[in-house]
PDB file of C-alpha atoms in Angstrom:
ATOM      1  CA  UNK R   1     -17.514  -2.042 -22.431  1.00 43.00           C
ATOM      2  CA  UNK R   2     -21.029  -2.421 -21.121  1.00 46.00           C
ATOM      3  CA  UNK R   3     -24.246  -1.202 -23.427  1.00 43.00           C
ATOM      4  CA  UNK R   4     -24.426   2.394 -22.839  1.00 44.00           C
ATOM      5  CA  UNK R   5     -20.603   2.463 -24.668  1.00 42.00           C
ATOM      6  CA  UNK R   6     -18.899   2.948 -21.181  1.00 45.00           C
ATOM      7  CA  UNK R   7     -16.166   0.946 -19.848  1.00 56.00           C
ATOM      8  CA  UNK R   8     -17.407  -1.299 -17.381  1.00 68.00           C
ATOM      9  CA  UNK R   9     -14.900  -1.089 -13.822  1.00 77.00           C
ATOM     10  CA  UNK R  10     -12.839  -4.440 -14.215  1.00 91.00           C
ATOM     11  CA  UNK R  11     -10.906  -5.390 -10.403  1.00 96.00           C
ATOM     12  CA  UNK R  12      -8.331  -8.152 -10.644  1.00 97.00           C
ATOM     13  CA  UNK R  13      -6.336  -9.810  -7.535  1.00 98.00           C
ATOM     14  CA  UNK R  14      -3.584 -12.107  -7.168  1.00 97.00           C
ATOM     15  CA  UNK R  15      -1.747 -12.911  -3.863  1.00 97.00           C
ATOM     16  CA  UNK R  16       1.864 -13.063  -3.231  1.00 97.00           C
ATOM     17  CA  UNK R  17       3.949 -14.253  -0.961  1.00 96.00           C
ATOM     18  CA  UNK R  18       6.339 -11.557   0.839  1.00 96.00           C
ATOM     19  CA  UNK R  19       8.845 -11.417   3.461  1.00 93.00           C
ATOM     20  CA  UNK R  20       6.214  -9.908   5.970  1.00 96.00           C
ATOM     21  CA  UNK R  21       3.578 -12.812   4.809  1.00 96.00           C
ATOM     22  CA  UNK R  22       1.181 -13.363   1.854  1.00 97.00           C
ATOM     23  CA  UNK R  23       0.022  -9.828   0.866  1.00 98.00           C
ATOM     24  CA  UNK R  24      -3.341  -9.293  -1.610  1.00 98.00           C
ATOM     25  CA  UNK R  25      -2.417  -7.117  -4.711  1.00 98.00           C
ATOM     26  CA  UNK R  26      -5.683  -5.852  -6.576  1.00 98.00           C
ATOM     27  CA  UNK R  27      -5.437  -3.753  -9.689  1.00 97.00           C
ATOM     28  CA  UNK R  28      -8.327  -1.522 -11.894  1.00 96.00           C
ATOM     29  CA  UNK R  29      -7.169  -0.106 -15.272  1.00 95.00           C
ATOM     30  CA  UNK R  30      -5.867   3.094 -13.267  1.00 96.00           C
ATOM     31  CA  UNK R  31      -3.512   0.947 -11.829  1.00 96.00           C
ATOM     32  CA  UNK R  32      -2.661  -0.783  -8.467  1.00 98.00           C
ATOM     33  CA  UNK R  33      -5.624  -0.281  -5.981  1.00 98.00           C
ATOM     34  CA  UNK R  34      -5.406  -1.949  -2.967  1.00 98.00           C
ATOM     35  CA  UNK R  35      -2.599  -4.363  -0.832  1.00 98.00           C
ATOM     36  CA  UNK R  36      -3.452  -5.780   1.778  1.00 98.00           C
ATOM     37  CA  UNK R  37      -1.499  -7.523   4.759  1.00 97.00           C
ATOM     38  CA  UNK R  38      -2.109 -11.250   6.132  1.00 97.00           C
ATOM     39  CA  UNK R  39      -4.053 -12.235   3.044  1.00 96.00           C
ATOM     40  CA  UNK R  40      -5.475 -15.531   4.420  1.00 96.00           C
ATOM     41  CA  UNK R  41      -8.492 -16.714   3.325  1.00 96.00           C
ATOM     42  CA  UNK R  42     -10.880 -15.059   5.639  1.00 97.00           C
ATOM     43  CA  UNK R  43      -8.815 -11.508   5.127  1.00 96.00           C
ATOM     44  CA  UNK R  44      -8.930 -11.787   1.404  1.00 97.00           C
ATOM     45  CA  UNK R  45     -12.722 -12.462   1.655  1.00 97.00           C
ATOM     46  CA  UNK R  46     -13.301  -9.633   3.711  1.00 97.00           C
ATOM     47  CA  UNK R  47     -11.082  -7.157   1.505  1.00 97.00           C
ATOM     48  CA  UNK R  48     -12.597  -8.898  -1.856  1.00 97.00           C
ATOM     49  CA  UNK R  49     -15.824  -7.961  -0.651  1.00 97.00           C
ATOM     50  CA  UNK R  50     -14.760  -4.359   0.324  1.00 96.00           C
ATOM     51  CA  UNK R  51     -13.361  -3.710  -2.803  1.00 97.00           C
ATOM     52  CA  UNK R  52     -16.737  -4.797  -4.614  1.00 96.00           C
ATOM     53  CA  UNK R  53     -18.797  -2.576  -2.837  1.00 96.00           C
ATOM     54  CA  UNK R  54     -16.489   0.581  -3.017  1.00 95.00           C
ATOM     55  CA  UNK R  55     -15.703  -0.193  -6.864  1.00 95.00           C
ATOM     56  CA  UNK R  56     -18.892  -1.832  -8.326  1.00 93.00           C
ATOM     57  CA  UNK R  57     -17.421  -4.464  -9.711  1.00 93.00           C
ATOM     58  CA  UNK R  58     -16.509  -8.101  -8.948  1.00 94.00           C
ATOM     59  CA  UNK R  59     -12.956  -8.536  -8.449  1.00 96.00           C
ATOM     60  CA  UNK R  60     -11.539 -11.592 -10.363  1.00 96.00           C
ATOM     61  CA  UNK R  61      -8.801 -13.258  -9.283  1.00 96.00           C
ATOM     62  CA  UNK R  62      -5.976 -13.137 -12.312  1.00 95.00           C
ATOM     63  CA  UNK R  63      -2.363 -13.495 -11.324  1.00 92.00           C
ATOM     64  CA  UNK R  64      -1.455 -13.522 -14.886  1.00 93.00           C
ATOM     65  CA  UNK R  65      -3.450 -10.177 -15.491  1.00 93.00           C
ATOM     66  CA  UNK R  66      -1.286  -7.853 -17.441  1.00 91.00           C
ATOM     67  CA  UNK R  67      -2.811  -5.026 -14.962  1.00 89.00           C
ATOM     68  CA  UNK R  68      -1.291  -6.966 -11.941  1.00 96.00           C
ATOM     69  CA  UNK R  69       2.103  -8.544 -13.198  1.00 95.00           C
ATOM     70  CA  UNK R  70       4.301  -5.536 -12.803  1.00 96.00           C
ATOM     71  CA  UNK R  71       3.001  -4.728  -9.516  1.00 97.00           C
ATOM     72  CA  UNK R  72       3.422  -8.477  -8.633  1.00 97.00           C
ATOM     73  CA  UNK R  73       7.058  -8.260 -10.280  1.00 97.00           C
ATOM     74  CA  UNK R  74       7.895  -4.718  -8.332  1.00 97.00           C
ATOM     75  CA  UNK R  75       6.689  -6.717  -4.930  1.00 97.00           C
ATOM     76  CA  UNK R  76       9.305  -9.322  -5.755  1.00 97.00           C
ATOM     77  CA  UNK R  77      12.304  -7.237  -6.712  1.00 97.00           C
ATOM     78  CA  UNK R  78      11.944  -5.167  -3.244  1.00 98.00           C
ATOM     79  CA  UNK R  79      11.403  -7.954  -0.698  1.00 97.00           C
ATOM     80  CA  UNK R  80      14.303  -9.621  -2.523  1.00 96.00           C
ATOM     81  CA  UNK R  81      16.333  -6.116  -1.957  1.00 95.00           C
ATOM     82  CA  UNK R  82      16.311  -5.334  -5.538  1.00 96.00           C
ATOM     83  CA  UNK R  83      14.325  -2.480  -5.710  1.00 96.00           C
ATOM     84  CA  UNK R  84      13.935   0.883  -3.641  1.00 96.00           C
ATOM     85  CA  UNK R  85      11.358   2.292  -5.952  1.00 94.00           C
ATOM     86  CA  UNK R  86       7.805   1.288  -6.889  1.00 96.00           C
ATOM     87  CA  UNK R  87       7.201   2.826 -10.395  1.00 95.00           C
ATOM     88  CA  UNK R  88       3.726   2.123 -10.868  1.00 96.00           C
ATOM     89  CA  UNK R  89       0.017   3.460 -11.749  1.00 96.00           C
ATOM     90  CA  UNK R  90      -2.026   3.718  -8.733  1.00 97.00           C
ATOM     91  CA  UNK R  91      -5.665   4.341  -8.751  1.00 97.00           C
ATOM     92  CA  UNK R  92      -6.040   7.000  -6.642  1.00 97.00           C
ATOM     93  CA  UNK R  93      -9.999   5.852  -5.864  1.00 95.00           C
ATOM     94  CA  UNK R  94     -10.304   4.420  -2.125  1.00 97.00           C
ATOM     95  CA  UNK R  95      -9.039   7.187  -0.634  1.00 95.00           C
ATOM     96  CA  UNK R  96      -9.972  11.248  -1.083  1.00 95.00           C
ATOM     97  CA  UNK R  97      -9.635  14.689   0.699  1.00 95.00           C
ATOM     98  CA  UNK R  98      -6.785  15.026   3.505  1.00 96.00           C
ATOM     99  CA  UNK R  99      -5.869  11.433   3.338  1.00 96.00           C
ATOM    100  CA  UNK R 100      -5.023  11.356   0.079  1.00 96.00           C
ATOM    101  CA  UNK R 101      -3.398  14.388   0.466  1.00 96.00           C
ATOM    102  CA  UNK R 102      -0.886  12.915   2.939  1.00 97.00           C
ATOM    103  CA  UNK R 103      -0.407  10.075   1.011  1.00 97.00           C
ATOM    104  CA  UNK R 104       0.799  11.284  -1.986  1.00 96.00           C
ATOM    105  CA  UNK R 105       3.235  13.616  -0.186  1.00 97.00           C
ATOM    106  CA  UNK R 106       4.614  10.350   1.430  1.00 96.00           C
ATOM    107  CA  UNK R 107       5.494   9.139  -1.667  1.00 96.00           C
ATOM    108  CA  UNK R 108       8.375  11.356  -2.038  1.00 96.00           C
ATOM    109  CA  UNK R 109       9.645  10.083   1.406  1.00 96.00           C
ATOM    110  CA  UNK R 110      12.676   7.644   0.301  1.00 96.00           C
ATOM    111  CA  UNK R 111      13.765   4.286   0.338  1.00 97.00           C
ATOM    112  CA  UNK R 112      15.853   3.902   3.757  1.00 95.00           C
ATOM    113  CA  UNK R 113      14.412   7.656   5.498  1.00 95.00           C
ATOM    114  CA  UNK R 114      11.776   8.231   8.020  1.00 95.00           C
ATOM    115  CA  UNK R 115       9.571  10.861   8.434  1.00 95.00           C
ATOM    116  CA  UNK R 116       7.813  12.163  11.937  1.00 94.00           C
ATOM    117  CA  UNK R 117       3.834  12.422  11.787  1.00 95.00           C
ATOM    118  CA  UNK R 118       4.422  15.428  12.920  1.00 94.00           C
ATOM    119  CA  UNK R 119       6.583  16.553  10.315  1.00 95.00           C
ATOM    120  CA  UNK R 120       4.596  15.305   7.312  1.00 96.00           C
ATOM    121  CA  UNK R 121       1.565  17.246   8.593  1.00 96.00           C
ATOM    122  CA  UNK R 122       3.510  20.525   8.039  1.00 96.00           C
ATOM    123  CA  UNK R 123       4.429  18.958   4.348  1.00 96.00           C
ATOM    124  CA  UNK R 124       1.272  19.210   3.529  1.00 96.00           C
ATOM    125  CA  UNK R 125       0.525  22.312   5.210  1.00 96.00           C
ATOM    126  CA  UNK R 126      -1.107  21.439   8.410  1.00 94.00           C
ATOM    127  CA  UNK R 127       0.720  21.803  11.144  1.00 93.00           C
ATOM    128  CA  UNK R 128      -0.712  20.285  14.354  1.00 92.00           C
ATOM    129  CA  UNK R 129      -2.409  17.801  12.390  1.00 94.00           C
ATOM    130  CA  UNK R 130      -0.185  14.782  13.569  1.00 93.00           C
ATOM    131  CA  UNK R 131      -3.218  13.248  15.033  1.00 93.00           C
ATOM    132  CA  UNK R 132      -4.651  13.060  11.803  1.00 95.00           C
ATOM    133  CA  UNK R 133      -1.624  12.023   9.790  1.00 95.00           C
ATOM    134  CA  UNK R 134      -1.781   9.046  11.939  1.00 93.00           C
ATOM    135  CA  UNK R 135      -5.627   8.094  10.899  1.00 93.00           C
ATOM    136  CA  UNK R 136      -4.500   8.927   7.122  1.00 94.00           C
ATOM    137  CA  UNK R 137      -1.498   6.186   7.185  1.00 94.00           C
ATOM    138  CA  UNK R 138      -3.985   3.780   9.127  1.00 92.00           C
ATOM    139  CA  UNK R 139      -6.293   4.390   6.056  1.00 94.00           C
ATOM    140  CA  UNK R 140      -3.892   3.590   3.368  1.00 97.00           C
ATOM    141  CA  UNK R 141      -5.014   1.240   0.834  1.00 97.00           C
ATOM    142  CA  UNK R 142      -1.949   0.857  -0.848  1.00 98.00           C
ATOM    143  CA  UNK R 143       0.479  -0.079   1.935  1.00 97.00           C
ATOM    144  CA  UNK R 144       4.375  -0.706   1.147  1.00 97.00           C
ATOM    145  CA  UNK R 145       3.446   0.410  -2.171  1.00 97.00           C
ATOM    146  CA  UNK R 146       3.024   4.225  -0.598  1.00 97.00           C
ATOM    147  CA  UNK R 147       5.429   3.631   2.555  1.00 97.00           C
ATOM    148  CA  UNK R 148       3.533   4.012   5.394  1.00 95.00           C
ATOM    149  CA  UNK R 149       5.885   1.663   7.591  1.00 96.00           C
ATOM    150  CA  UNK R 150       8.575   4.910   6.713  1.00 96.00           C
ATOM    151  CA  UNK R 151       6.092   7.084   9.167  1.00 95.00           C
ATOM    152  CA  UNK R 152       7.475   7.158  12.856  1.00 93.00           C
ATOM    153  CA  UNK R 153       7.005   8.802  16.210  1.00 90.00           C
ATOM    154  CA  UNK R 154       9.006  12.263  16.833  1.00 84.00           C
ATOM    155  CA  UNK R 155      10.333  10.657  19.937  1.00 84.00           C
ATOM    156  CA  UNK R 156      11.743   7.619  18.128  1.00 79.00           C
ATOM    157  CA  UNK R 157       9.170   5.036  18.547  1.00 86.00           C
ATOM    158  CA  UNK R 158       7.879   3.062  15.425  1.00 88.00           C
ATOM    159  CA  UNK R 159       4.003   3.989  15.588  1.00 87.00           C
ATOM    160  CA  UNK R 160       1.507   1.846  14.893  1.00 86.00           C
ATOM    161  CA  UNK R 161       0.849   0.168  11.419  1.00 91.00           C
ATOM    162  CA  UNK R 162      -1.927  -1.811  10.172  1.00 90.00           C
ATOM    163  CA  UNK R 163       0.213  -4.936   9.227  1.00 92.00           C
ATOM    164  CA  UNK R 164       1.423  -5.337  12.906  1.00 93.00           C
ATOM    165  CA  UNK R 165       4.412  -3.724  14.691  1.00 93.00           C
ATOM    166  CA  UNK R 166       6.976  -7.114  13.438  1.00 93.00           C
ATOM    167  CA  UNK R 167       5.751  -6.396   9.571  1.00 95.00           C
ATOM    168  CA  UNK R 168       7.065  -2.446   9.836  1.00 95.00           C
ATOM    169  CA  UNK R 169       9.770  -3.629  11.757  1.00 93.00           C
ATOM    170  CA  UNK R 170      11.124  -5.467   8.802  1.00 94.00           C
ATOM    171  CA  UNK R 171       9.947  -3.290   6.249  1.00 96.00           C
ATOM    172  CA  UNK R 172      12.467  -0.545   8.141  1.00 95.00           C
ATOM    173  CA  UNK R 173      15.143  -3.633   8.620  1.00 94.00           C
ATOM    174  CA  UNK R 174      14.638  -4.289   5.100  1.00 95.00           C
ATOM    175  CA  UNK R 175      15.076  -0.404   3.708  1.00 96.00           C
ATOM    176  CA  UNK R 176      18.315  -0.362   6.602  1.00 93.00           C
ATOM    177  CA  UNK R 177      16.172   1.807   8.827  1.00 92.00           C
ATOM    178  CA  UNK R 178      16.531  -0.981  11.907  1.00 86.00           C
ATOM    179  CA  UNK R 179      18.880  -3.905  12.367  1.00 85.00           C
ATOM    180  CA  UNK R 180      17.980  -7.153  10.795  1.00 73.00           C
ATOM    181  CA  UNK R 181      16.118  -8.895  13.682  1.00 66.00           C
ATOM    182  CA  UNK R 182      18.237 -12.076  15.493  1.00 60.00           C
ATOM    183  CA  UNK R 183      15.247 -14.003  15.171  1.00 54.00           C
TER     184      UNK R 183
END
């Protein structure tokens, strides 16, 4: 607690190896707050600086933290093909408004299924907002756990992805939506 009897914000982080490269996982007392792709040193530093600015606390590397242990375990199980659903508390504080509404709805799209940008817009009561849904996917602070890789174009294209198209293909293959890459 601080001098006013309030709990200070605590942000802990760790990097985990996955089938799509290293992911940075960050958590607060509320839950998992951020997942960052391609978490090499430079990406990590930028992500941690952004978190410090947005959350008002300096992130601390703590792979053994109880705040992260279950997230690390579940991410490992997901990439091992042993988990289909994440059952984690999530801290939604990095996103608000329409984007938060869309991402919360996205959590209802099951493993192995996909949804179109336009269909997701309709599901949140905003038909015609497919481009805004695309922007929400691009601002997703919790990719993989909040499965923006499951959102595809209506013409059958896989659409964009913050982690890169190869990562999206691998995630969709892991879930059985696409065939496994030959190489």
